[in-house]
mmCIF file of C-alpha atoms in Angstrom:
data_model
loop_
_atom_site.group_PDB
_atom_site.id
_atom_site.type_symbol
_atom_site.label_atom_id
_atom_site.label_comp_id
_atom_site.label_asym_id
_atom_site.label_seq_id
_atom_site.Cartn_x
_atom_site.Cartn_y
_atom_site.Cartn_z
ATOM 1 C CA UNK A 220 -19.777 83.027 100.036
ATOM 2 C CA UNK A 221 -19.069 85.651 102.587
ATOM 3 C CA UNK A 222 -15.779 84.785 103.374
ATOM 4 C CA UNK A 223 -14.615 85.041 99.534
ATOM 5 C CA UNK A 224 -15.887 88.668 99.996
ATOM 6 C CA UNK A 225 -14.311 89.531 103.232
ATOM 7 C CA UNK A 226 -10.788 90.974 101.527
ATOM 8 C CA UNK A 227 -12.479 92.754 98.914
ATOM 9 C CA UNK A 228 -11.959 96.403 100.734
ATOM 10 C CA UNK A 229 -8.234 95.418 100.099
ATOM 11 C CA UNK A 230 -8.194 93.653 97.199
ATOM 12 C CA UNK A 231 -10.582 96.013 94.931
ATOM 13 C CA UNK A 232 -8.246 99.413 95.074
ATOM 14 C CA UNK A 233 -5.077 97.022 95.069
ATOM 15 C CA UNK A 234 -6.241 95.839 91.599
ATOM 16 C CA UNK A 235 -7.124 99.427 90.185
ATOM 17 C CA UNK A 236 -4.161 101.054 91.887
ATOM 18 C CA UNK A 237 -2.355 98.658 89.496
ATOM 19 C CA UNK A 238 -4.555 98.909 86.474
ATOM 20 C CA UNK A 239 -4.033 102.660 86.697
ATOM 21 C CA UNK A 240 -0.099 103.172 88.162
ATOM 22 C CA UNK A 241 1.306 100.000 87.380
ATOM 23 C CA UNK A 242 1.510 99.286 91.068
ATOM 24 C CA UNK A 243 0.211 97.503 94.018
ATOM 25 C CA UNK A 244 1.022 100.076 97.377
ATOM 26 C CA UNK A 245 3.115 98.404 99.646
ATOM 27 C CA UNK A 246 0.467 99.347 102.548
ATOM 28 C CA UNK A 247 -2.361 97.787 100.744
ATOM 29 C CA UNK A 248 -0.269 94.524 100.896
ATOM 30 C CA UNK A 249 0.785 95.469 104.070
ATOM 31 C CA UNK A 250 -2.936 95.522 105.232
ATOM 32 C CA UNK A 251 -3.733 92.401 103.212
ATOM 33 C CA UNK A 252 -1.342 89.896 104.871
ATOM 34 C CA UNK A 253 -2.752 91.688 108.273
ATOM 35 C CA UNK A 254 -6.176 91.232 107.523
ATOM 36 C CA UNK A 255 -5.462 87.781 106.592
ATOM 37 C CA UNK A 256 -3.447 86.814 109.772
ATOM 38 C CA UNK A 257 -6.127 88.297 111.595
ATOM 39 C CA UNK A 258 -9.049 86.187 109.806
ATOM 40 C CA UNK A 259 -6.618 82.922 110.560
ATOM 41 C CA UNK A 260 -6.436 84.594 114.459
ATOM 42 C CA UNK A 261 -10.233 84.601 114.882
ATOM 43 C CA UNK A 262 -10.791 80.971 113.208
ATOM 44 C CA UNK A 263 -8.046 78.984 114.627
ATOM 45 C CA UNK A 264 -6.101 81.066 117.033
ATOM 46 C CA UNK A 265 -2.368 81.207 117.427
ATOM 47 C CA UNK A 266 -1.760 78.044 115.597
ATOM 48 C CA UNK A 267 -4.071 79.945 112.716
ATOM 49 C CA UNK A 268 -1.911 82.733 112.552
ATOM 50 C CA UNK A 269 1.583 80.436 112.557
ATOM 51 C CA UNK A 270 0.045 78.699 109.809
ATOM 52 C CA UNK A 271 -0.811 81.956 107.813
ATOM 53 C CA UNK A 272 2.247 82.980 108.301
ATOM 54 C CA UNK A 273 4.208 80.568 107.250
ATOM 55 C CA UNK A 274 1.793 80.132 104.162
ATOM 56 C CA UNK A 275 2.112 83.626 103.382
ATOM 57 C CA UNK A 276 6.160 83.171 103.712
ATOM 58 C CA UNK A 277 6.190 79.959 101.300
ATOM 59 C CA UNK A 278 4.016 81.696 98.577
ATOM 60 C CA UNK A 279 6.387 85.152 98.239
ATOM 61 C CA UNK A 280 9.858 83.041 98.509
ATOM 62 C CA UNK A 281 8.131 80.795 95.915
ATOM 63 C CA UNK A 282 6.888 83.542 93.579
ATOM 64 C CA UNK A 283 9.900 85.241 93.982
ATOM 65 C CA UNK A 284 12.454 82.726 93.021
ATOM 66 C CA UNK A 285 9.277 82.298 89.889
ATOM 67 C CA UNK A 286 10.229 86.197 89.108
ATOM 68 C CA UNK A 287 13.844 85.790 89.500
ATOM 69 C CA UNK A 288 14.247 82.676 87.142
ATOM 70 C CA UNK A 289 12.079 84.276 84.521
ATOM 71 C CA UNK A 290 14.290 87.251 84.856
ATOM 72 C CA UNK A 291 17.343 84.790 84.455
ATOM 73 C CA UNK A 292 15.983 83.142 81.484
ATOM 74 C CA UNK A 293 14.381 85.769 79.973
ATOM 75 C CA UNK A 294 16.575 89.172 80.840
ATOM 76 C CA UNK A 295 12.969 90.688 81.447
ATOM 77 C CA UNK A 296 10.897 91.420 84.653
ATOM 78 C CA UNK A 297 7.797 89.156 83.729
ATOM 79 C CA UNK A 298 6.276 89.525 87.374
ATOM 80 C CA UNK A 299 6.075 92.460 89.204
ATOM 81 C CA UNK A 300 7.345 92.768 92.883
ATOM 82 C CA UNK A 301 4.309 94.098 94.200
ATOM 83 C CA UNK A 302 2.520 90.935 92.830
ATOM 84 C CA UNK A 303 4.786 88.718 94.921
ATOM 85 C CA UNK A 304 3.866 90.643 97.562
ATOM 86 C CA UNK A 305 0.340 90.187 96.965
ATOM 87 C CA UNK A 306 0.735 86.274 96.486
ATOM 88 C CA UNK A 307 2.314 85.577 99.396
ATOM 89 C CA UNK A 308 -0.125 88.599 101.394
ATOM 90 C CA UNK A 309 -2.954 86.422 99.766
ATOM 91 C CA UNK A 310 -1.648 82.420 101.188
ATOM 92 C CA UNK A 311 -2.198 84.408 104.423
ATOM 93 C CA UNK A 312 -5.761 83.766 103.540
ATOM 94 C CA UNK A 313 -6.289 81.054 101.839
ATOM 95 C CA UNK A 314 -3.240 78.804 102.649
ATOM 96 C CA UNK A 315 -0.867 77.045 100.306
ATOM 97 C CA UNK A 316 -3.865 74.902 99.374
ATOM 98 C CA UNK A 317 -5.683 77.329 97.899
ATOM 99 C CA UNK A 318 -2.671 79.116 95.888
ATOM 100 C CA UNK A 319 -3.076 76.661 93.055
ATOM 101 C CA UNK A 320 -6.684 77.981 92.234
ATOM 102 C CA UNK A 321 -6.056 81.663 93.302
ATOM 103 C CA UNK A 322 -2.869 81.014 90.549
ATOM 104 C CA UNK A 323 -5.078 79.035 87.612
ATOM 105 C CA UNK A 324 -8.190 81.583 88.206
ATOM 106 C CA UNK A 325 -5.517 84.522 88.121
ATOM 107 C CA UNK A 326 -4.064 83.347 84.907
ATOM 108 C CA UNK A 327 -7.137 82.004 83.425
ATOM 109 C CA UNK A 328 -8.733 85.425 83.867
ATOM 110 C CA UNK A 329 -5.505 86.925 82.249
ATOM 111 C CA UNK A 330 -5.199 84.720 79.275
ATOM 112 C CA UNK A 331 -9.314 85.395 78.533
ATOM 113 C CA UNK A 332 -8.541 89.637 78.862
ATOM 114 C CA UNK A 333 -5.530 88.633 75.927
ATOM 115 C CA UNK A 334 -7.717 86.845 74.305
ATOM 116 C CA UNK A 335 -10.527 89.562 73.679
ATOM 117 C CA UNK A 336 -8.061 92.301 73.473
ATOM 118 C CA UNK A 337 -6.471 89.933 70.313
ATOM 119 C CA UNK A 338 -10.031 89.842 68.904
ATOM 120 C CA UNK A 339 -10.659 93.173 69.223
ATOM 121 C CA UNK A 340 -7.418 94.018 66.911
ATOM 122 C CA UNK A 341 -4.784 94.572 69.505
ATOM 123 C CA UNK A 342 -1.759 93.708 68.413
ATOM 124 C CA UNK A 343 -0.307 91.263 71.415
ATOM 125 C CA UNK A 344 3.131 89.749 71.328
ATOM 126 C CA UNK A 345 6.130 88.664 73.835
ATOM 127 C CA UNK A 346 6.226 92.666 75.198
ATOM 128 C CA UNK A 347 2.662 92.914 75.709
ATOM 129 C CA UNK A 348 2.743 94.238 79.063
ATOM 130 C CA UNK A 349 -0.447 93.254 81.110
ATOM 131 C CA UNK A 350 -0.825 94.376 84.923
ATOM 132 C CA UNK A 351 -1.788 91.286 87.073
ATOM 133 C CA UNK A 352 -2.802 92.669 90.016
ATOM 134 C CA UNK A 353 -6.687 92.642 89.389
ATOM 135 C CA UNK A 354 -6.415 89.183 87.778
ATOM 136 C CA UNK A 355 -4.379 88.073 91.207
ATOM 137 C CA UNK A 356 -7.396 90.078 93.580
ATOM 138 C CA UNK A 357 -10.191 87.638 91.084
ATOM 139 C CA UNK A 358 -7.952 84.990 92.163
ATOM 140 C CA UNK A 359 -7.802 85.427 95.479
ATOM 141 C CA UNK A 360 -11.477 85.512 95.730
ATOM 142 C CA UNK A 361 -12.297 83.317 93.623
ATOM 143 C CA UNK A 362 -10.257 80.609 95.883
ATOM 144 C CA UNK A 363 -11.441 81.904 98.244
ATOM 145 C CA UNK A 364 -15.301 81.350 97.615
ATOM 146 C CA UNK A 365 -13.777 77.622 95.937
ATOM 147 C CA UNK A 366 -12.834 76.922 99.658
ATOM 148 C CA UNK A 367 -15.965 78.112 101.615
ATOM 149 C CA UNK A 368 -18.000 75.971 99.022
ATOM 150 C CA UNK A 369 -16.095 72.855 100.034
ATOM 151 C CA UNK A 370 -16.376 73.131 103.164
ATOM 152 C CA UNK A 371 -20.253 73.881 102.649
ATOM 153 C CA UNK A 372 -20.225 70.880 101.190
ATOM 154 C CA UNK A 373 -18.573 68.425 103.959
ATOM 155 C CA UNK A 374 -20.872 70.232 106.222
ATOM 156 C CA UNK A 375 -23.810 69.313 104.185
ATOM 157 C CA UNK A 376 -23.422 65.464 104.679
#
């Protein structure tokens, strides 16, 4: 379960920065995608950090052609910029395999905070505004932890 904790120096003022400001700092990204390339360094080398790199590429041209269509279809901004950033600063860790649960656990966690703010007499509609950044950071960990308890697993046989 260590591992899942590992970006959690990052990832814990990157979600309240965001909580509070409405923004996830550019150097806390910055120092994310670093981190992570450095984590993929000291497990599989150079060929680590090419594939971090390229993971971490994939995820923010992905999630920001996601935020662009919205925009298109929508005329809003559904996804902020500094959440792409933290995607694709996040597949540096965890890999385009592990996007899919950083993205369900991210949402999941989102939809459940909507859900309680509902029943607690909040009004929520289409301009309910809700910053993802701390959902994204439970994400991250959380497939993070998903992957160190597979391979815990394929070691245990």
């Amino acid at each position: 379960m260590l591992p899942a904790l590992l970006p959690l120096p990052l990832t814990l003022p990157a979600g309240l920065i965001d909580l509070r400001r409405g923004i996830i700092p550019n150097a806390l990204n910055l120092a994310l995608l670093v981190a992570g390339l450095g984590a993929a360094a000291w497990e599989d080398g150079a060929r680590g950090v090419a594939l971090a790199l390229a993971s971490a590429a994939t995820a923010y041209a992905l999630f920001r052609a996601v935020r662009a269509g919205h925009a298109r279809l929508t005329g809003r901004i559904g996804l902020g910029l500094g959440d792409v950033k933290f995607i694709g600063a996040a597949a540096a860790w965890t890999g385009l395999t592990g996007l899919p649960v950083l993205i369900l656990a991210a949402s999941l966690s989102a939809l459940a905070v909507i859900g309680i703010l509902a029943a607690a007499g909040r009004e929520i509609g289409r301009d309910t505004a809700l910053r993802f950044g701390p959902f994204l950071a439970l994400g991250l960990h959380a497939a993070l932890g998903f992957q160190a308890s597979l391979v815990a697993g394929l070691l245990d046989r």
